[in-house]
PDB file of C-alpha atoms in Angstrom:
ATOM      1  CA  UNK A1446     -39.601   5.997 -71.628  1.00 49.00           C
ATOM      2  CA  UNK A1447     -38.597   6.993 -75.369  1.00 54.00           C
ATOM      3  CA  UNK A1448     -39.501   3.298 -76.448  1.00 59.00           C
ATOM      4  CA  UNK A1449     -42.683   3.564 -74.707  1.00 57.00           C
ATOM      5  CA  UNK A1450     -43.398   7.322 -76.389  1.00 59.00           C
ATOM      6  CA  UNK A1451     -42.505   5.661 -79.810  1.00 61.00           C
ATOM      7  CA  UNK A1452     -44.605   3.045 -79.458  1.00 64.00           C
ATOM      8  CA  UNK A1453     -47.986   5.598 -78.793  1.00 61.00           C
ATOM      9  CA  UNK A1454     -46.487   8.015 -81.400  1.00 60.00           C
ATOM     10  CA  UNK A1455     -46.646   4.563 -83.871  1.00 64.00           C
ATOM     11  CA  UNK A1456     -49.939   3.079 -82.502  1.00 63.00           C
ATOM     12  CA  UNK A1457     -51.418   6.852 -84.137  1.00 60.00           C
ATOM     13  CA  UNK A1458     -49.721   6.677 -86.832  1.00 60.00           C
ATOM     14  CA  UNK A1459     -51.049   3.394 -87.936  1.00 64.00           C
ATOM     15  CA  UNK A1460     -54.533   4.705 -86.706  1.00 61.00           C
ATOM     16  CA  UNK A1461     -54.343   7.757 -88.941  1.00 64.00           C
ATOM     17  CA  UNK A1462     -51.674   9.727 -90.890  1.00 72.00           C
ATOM     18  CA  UNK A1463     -49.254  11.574 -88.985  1.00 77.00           C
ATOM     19  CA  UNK A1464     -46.864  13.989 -89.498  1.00 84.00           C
ATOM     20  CA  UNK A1465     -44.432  13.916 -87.197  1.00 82.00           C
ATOM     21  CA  UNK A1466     -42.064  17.022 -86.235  1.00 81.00           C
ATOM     22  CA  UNK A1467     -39.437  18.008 -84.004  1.00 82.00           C
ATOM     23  CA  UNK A1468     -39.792  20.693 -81.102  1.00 84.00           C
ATOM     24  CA  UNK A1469     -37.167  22.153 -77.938  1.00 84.00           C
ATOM     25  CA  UNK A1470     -40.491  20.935 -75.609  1.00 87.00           C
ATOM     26  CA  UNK A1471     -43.556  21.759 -73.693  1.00 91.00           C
ATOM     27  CA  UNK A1472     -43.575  25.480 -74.275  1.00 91.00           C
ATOM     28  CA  UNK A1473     -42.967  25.021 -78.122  1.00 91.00           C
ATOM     29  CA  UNK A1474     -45.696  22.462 -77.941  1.00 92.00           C
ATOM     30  CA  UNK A1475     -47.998  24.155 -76.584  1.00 91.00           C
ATOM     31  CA  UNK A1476     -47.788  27.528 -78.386  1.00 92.00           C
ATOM     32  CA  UNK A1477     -47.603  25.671 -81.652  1.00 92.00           C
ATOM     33  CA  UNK A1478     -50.938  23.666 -80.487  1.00 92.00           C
ATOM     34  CA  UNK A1479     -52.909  26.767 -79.475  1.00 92.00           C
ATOM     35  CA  UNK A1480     -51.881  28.517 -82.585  1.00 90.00           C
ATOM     36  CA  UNK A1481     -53.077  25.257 -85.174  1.00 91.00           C
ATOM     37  CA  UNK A1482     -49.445  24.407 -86.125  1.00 90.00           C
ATOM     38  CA  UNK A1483     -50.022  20.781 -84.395  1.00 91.00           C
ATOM     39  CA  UNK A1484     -52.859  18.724 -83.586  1.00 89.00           C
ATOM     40  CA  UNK A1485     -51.411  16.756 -80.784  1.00 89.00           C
ATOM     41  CA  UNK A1486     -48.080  17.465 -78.205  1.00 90.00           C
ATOM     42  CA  UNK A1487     -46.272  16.041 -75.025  1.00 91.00           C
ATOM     43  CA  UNK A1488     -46.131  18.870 -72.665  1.00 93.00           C
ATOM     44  CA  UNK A1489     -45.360  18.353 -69.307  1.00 92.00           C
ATOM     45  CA  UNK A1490     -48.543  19.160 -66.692  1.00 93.00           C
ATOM     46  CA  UNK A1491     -47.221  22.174 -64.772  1.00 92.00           C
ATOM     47  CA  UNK A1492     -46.703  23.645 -68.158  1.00 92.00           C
ATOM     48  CA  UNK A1493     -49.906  22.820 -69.559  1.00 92.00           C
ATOM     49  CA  UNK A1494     -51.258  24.027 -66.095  1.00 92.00           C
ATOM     50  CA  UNK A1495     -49.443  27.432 -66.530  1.00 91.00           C
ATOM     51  CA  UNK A1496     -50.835  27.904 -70.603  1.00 92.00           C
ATOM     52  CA  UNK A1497     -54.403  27.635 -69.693  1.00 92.00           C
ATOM     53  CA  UNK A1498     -54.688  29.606 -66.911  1.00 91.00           C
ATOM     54  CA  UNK A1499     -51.937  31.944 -68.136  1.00 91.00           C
ATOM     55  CA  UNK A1500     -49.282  31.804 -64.988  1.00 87.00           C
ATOM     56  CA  UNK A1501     -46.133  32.425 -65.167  1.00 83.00           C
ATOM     57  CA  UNK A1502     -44.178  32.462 -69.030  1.00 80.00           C
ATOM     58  CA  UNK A1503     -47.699  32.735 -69.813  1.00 89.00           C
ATOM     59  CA  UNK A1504     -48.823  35.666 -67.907  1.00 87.00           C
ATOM     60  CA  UNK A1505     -47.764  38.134 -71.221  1.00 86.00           C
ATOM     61  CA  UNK A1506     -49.892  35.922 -73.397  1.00 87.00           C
ATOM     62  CA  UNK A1507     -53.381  34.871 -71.190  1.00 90.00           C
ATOM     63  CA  UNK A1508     -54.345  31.222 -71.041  1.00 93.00           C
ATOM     64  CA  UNK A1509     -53.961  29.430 -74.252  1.00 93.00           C
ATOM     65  CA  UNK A1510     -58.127  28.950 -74.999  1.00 89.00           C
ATOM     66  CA  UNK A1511     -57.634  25.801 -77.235  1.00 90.00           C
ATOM     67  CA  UNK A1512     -55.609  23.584 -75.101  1.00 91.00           C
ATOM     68  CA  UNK A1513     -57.631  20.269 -74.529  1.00 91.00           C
ATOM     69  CA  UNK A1514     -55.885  17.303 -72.356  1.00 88.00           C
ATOM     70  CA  UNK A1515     -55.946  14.015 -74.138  1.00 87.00           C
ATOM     71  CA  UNK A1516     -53.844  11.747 -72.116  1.00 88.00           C
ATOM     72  CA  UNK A1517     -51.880  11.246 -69.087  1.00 89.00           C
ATOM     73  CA  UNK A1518     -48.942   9.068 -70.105  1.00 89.00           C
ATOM     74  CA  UNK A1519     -46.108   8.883 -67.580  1.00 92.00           C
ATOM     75  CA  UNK A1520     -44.921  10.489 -64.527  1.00 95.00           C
ATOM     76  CA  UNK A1521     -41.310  12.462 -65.567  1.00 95.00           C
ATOM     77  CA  UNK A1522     -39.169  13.405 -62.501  1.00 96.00           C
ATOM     78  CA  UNK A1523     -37.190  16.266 -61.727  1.00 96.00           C
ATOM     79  CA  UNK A1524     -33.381  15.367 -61.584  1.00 97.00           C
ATOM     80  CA  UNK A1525     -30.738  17.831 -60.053  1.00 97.00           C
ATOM     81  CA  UNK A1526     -27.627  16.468 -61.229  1.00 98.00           C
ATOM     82  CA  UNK A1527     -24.063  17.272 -59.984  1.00 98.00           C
ATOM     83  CA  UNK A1528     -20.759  15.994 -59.627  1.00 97.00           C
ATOM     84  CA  UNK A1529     -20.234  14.164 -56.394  1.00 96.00           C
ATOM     85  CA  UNK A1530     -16.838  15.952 -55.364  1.00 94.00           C
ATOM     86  CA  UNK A1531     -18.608  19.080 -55.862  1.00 94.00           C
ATOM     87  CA  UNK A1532     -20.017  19.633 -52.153  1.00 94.00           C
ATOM     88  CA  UNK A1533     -23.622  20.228 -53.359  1.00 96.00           C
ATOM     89  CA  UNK A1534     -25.891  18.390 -51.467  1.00 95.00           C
ATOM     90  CA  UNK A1535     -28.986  20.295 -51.679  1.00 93.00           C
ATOM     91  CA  UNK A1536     -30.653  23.038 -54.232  1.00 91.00           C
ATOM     92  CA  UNK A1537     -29.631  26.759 -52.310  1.00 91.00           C
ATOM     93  CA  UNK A1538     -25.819  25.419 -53.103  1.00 93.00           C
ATOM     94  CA  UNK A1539     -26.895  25.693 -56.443  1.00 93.00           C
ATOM     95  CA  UNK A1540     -26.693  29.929 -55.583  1.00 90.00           C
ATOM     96  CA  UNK A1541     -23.912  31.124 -58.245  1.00 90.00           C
ATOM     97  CA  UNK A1542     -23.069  28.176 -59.912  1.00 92.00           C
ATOM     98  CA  UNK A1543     -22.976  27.241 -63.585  1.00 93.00           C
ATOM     99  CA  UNK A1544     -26.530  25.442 -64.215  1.00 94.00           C
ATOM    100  CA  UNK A1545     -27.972  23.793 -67.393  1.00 94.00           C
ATOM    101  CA  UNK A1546     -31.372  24.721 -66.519  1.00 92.00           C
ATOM    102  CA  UNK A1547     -32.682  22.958 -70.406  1.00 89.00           C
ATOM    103  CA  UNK A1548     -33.480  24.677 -73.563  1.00 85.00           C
ATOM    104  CA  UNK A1549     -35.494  28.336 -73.649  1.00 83.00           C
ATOM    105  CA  UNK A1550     -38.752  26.339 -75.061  1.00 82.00           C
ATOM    106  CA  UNK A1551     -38.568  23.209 -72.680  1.00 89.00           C
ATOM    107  CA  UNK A1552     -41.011  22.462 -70.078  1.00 89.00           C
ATOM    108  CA  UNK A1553     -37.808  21.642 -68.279  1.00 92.00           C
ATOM    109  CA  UNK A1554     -36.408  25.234 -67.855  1.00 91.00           C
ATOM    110  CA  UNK A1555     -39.901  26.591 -66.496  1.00 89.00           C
ATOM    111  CA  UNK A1556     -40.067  23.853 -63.629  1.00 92.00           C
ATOM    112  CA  UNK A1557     -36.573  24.130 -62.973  1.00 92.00           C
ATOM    113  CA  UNK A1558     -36.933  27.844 -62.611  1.00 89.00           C
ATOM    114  CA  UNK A1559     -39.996  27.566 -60.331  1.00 87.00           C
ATOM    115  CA  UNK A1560     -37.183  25.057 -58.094  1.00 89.00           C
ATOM    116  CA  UNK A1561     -35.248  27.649 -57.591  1.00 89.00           C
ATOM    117  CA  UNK A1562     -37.899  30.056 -56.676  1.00 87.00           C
ATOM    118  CA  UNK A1563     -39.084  28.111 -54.073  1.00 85.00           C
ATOM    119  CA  UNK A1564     -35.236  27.282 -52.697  1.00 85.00           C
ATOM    120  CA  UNK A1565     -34.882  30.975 -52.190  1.00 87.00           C
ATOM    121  CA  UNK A1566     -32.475  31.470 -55.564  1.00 88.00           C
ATOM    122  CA  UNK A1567     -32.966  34.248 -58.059  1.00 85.00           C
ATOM    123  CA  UNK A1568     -32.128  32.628 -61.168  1.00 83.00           C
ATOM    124  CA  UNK A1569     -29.742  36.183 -61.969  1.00 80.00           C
ATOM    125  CA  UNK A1570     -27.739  34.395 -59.470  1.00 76.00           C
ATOM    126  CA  UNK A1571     -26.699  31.532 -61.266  1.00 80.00           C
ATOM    127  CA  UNK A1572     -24.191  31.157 -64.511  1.00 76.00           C
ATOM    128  CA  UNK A1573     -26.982  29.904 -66.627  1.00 63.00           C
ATOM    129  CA  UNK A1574     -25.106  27.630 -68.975  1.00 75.00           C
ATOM    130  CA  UNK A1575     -26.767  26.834 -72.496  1.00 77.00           C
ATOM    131  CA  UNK A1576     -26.900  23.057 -74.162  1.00 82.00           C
ATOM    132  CA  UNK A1577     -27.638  21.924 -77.092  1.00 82.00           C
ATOM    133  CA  UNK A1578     -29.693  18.888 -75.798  1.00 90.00           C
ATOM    134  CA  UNK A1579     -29.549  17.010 -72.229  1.00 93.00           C
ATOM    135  CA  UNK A1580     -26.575  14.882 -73.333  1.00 94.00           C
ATOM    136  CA  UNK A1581     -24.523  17.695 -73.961  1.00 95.00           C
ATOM    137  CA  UNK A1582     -25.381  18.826 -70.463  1.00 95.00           C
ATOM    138  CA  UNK A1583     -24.509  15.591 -69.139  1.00 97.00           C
ATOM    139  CA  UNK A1584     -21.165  15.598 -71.134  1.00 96.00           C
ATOM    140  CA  UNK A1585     -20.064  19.040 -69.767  1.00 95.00           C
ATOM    141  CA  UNK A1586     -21.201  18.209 -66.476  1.00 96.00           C
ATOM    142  CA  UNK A1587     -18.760  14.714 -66.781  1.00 96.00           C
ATOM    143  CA  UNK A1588     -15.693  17.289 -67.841  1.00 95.00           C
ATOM    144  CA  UNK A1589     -16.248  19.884 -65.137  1.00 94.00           C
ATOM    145  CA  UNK A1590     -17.347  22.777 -67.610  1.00 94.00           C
ATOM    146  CA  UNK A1591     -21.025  23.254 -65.205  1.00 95.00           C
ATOM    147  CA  UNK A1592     -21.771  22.350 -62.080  1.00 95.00           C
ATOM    148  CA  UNK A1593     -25.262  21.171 -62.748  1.00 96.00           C
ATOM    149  CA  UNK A1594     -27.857  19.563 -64.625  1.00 96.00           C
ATOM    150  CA  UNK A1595     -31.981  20.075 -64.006  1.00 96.00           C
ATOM    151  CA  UNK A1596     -33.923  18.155 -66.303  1.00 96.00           C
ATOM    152  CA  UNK A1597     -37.487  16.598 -66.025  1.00 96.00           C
ATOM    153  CA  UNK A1598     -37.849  13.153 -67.246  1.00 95.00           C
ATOM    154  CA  UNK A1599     -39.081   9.610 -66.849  1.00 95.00           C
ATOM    155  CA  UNK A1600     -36.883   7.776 -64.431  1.00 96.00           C
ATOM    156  CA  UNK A1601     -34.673   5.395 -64.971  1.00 96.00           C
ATOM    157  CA  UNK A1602     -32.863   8.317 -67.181  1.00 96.00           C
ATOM    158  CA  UNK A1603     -31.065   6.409 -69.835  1.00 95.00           C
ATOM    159  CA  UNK A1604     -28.287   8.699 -70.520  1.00 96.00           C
ATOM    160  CA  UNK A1605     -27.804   9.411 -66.770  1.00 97.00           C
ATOM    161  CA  UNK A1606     -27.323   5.941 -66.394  1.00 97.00           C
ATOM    162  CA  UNK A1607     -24.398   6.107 -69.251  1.00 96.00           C
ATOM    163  CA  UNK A1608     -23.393   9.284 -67.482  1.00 97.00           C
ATOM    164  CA  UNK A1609     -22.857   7.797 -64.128  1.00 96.00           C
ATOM    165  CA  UNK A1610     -20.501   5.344 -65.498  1.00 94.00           C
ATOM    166  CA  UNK A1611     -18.125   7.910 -66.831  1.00 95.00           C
ATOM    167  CA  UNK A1612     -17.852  10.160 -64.147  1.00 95.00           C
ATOM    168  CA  UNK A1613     -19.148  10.378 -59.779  1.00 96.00           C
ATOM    169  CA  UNK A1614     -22.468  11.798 -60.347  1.00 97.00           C
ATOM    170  CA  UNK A1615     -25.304  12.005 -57.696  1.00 97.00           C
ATOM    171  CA  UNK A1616     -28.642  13.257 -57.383  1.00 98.00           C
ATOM    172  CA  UNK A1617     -29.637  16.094 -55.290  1.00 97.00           C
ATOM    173  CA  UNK A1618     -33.059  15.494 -53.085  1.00 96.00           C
ATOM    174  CA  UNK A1619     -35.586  18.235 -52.935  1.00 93.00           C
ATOM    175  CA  UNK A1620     -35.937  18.499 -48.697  1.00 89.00           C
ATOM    176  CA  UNK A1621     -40.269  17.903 -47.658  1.00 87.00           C
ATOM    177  CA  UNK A1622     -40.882  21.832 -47.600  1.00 85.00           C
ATOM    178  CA  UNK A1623     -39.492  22.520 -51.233  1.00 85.00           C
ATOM    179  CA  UNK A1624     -41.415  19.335 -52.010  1.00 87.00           C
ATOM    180  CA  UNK A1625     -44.737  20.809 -50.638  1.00 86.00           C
ATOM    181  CA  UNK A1626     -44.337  24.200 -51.581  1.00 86.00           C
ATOM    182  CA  UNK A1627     -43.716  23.564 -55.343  1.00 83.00           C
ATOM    183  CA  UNK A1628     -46.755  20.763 -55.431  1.00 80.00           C
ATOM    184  CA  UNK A1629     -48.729  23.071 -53.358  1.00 80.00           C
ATOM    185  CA  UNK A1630     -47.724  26.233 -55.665  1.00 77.00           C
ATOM    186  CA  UNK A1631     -47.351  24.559 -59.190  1.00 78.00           C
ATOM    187  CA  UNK A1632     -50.465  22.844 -60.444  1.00 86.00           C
ATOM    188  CA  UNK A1633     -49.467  19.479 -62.088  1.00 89.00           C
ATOM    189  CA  UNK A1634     -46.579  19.018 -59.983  1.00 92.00           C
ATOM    190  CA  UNK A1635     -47.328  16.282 -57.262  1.00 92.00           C
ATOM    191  CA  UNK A1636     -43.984  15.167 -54.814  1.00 93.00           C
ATOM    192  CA  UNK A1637     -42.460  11.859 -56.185  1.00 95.00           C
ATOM    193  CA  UNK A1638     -39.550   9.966 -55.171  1.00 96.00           C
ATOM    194  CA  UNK A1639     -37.021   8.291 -57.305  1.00 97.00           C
ATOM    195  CA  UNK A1640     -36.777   4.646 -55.571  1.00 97.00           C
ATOM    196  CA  UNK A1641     -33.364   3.544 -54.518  1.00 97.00           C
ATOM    197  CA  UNK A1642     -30.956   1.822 -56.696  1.00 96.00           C
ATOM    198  CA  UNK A1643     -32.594   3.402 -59.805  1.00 97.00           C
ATOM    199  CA  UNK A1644     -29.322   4.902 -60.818  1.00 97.00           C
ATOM    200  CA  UNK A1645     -25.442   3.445 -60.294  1.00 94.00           C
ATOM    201  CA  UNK A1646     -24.510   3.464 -56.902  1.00 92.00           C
ATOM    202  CA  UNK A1647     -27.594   5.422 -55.635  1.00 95.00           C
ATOM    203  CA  UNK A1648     -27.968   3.445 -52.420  1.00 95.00           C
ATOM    204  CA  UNK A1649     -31.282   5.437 -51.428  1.00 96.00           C
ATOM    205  CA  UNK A1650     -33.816   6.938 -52.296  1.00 97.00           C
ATOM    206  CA  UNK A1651     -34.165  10.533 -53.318  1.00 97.00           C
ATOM    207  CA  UNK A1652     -37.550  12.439 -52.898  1.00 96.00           C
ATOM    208  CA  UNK A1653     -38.090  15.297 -55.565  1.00 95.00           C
ATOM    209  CA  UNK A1654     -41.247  15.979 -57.474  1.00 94.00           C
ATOM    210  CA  UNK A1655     -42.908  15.028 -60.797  1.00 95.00           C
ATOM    211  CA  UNK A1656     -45.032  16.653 -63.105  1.00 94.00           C
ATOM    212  CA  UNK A1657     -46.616  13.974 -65.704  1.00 93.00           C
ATOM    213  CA  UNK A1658     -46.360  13.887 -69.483  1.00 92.00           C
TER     214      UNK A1658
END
């Protein structure tokens, strides 16, 4: 989906002059839109949900009054990733483990900690393991260092992909109650599957949910 993203962020450039910086994600985005540091952002819908109607990381701060939605691009999945020798096959075995959960500004952290609200897991349980950046989750996942990856993004996952090929990964499915609860709980996250064969050797498909960029 980066070509695709590239392709918008060029089609405004060429329409206008653009500026274009770097950010860790939604929340980032969405604080630095509010407060006039940016003019547009990607920001993933549960988060943009949560900043104007100030839920959740945005309880402390009240909604976010000049948020304004200007496009719904693509639909970015949630992906549990873990080794497939590790015996994890669904999210409470994630209790007590050693979990990338995605940087502290990333949409990605805030869905993945709603997840594991809804599977029953206080995140105080878990080893939460800091990355630089989703490949270097991947790559410590690949050695053994963690024992999972959450991360929210357009499937196929192009470094997942790579991933696979270096070491037994599989996906974790979300079972249909999670999946309810968290679309039902979350606004701007809707259940989604990821269709089989996406992914190296993923022979079916797994259902988890989506929130759209």
């Amino acid at each position: 989906y980066s070509r695709f993203l590239m392709s918008v962020v060029a089609g405004i450039r060429d329409a206008a002059p653009m500026q274009v910086a770097t950010s860790e994600g939604s929340v980032e985005n969405v604080l630095l839109i509010d407060r006039g540091g940016a003019r547009l952002g990607i920001v993933q819908s549960d988060v943009a949900a949560a900043a104007v109607t100030g839920a959740g990381l945005f309880a402390g701060t009240g909604p976010l009054a000049h948020l304004r939605a200007a496009a719904r691009l693509f639909p970015e999945q949630v992906h549990v990733v873990v080794r497939a020798d590790s015996g994890i096959t669904s999210l409470p075995e994630l209790a007590g483990r050693r979990v990338a959960l995605g940087a502290v500004s990333s949409g990605t952290r805030q869905t993945a900690r709603r997840l594991l609200e809804v599977a029953g897991i206080d995140v105080r349980q878990l080893e939460d393991t800091e990355a630089d950046s989703p490949q270097e989750a991947l790559d410590r996942l690949i050695k053994g260092e963690i024992d999972a990856v959450i991360e929210v993004v357009s499937a196929p996952w192009r470094q997942l992909e790579t991933a696979m090929h270096m070491a037994p990964l599989v996906l974790v499915p979300l079972d249909l109650n999670a999946r309810l609860e968290i679309a039902t709980g979350a606004h701007g996250l809707f259940p989604l599957t990821i269709p089989a064969r996406t992914y190296p050797g993923q022979a079916e498909p797994v259902p988890t949910v989506a929130a759209t960029a």
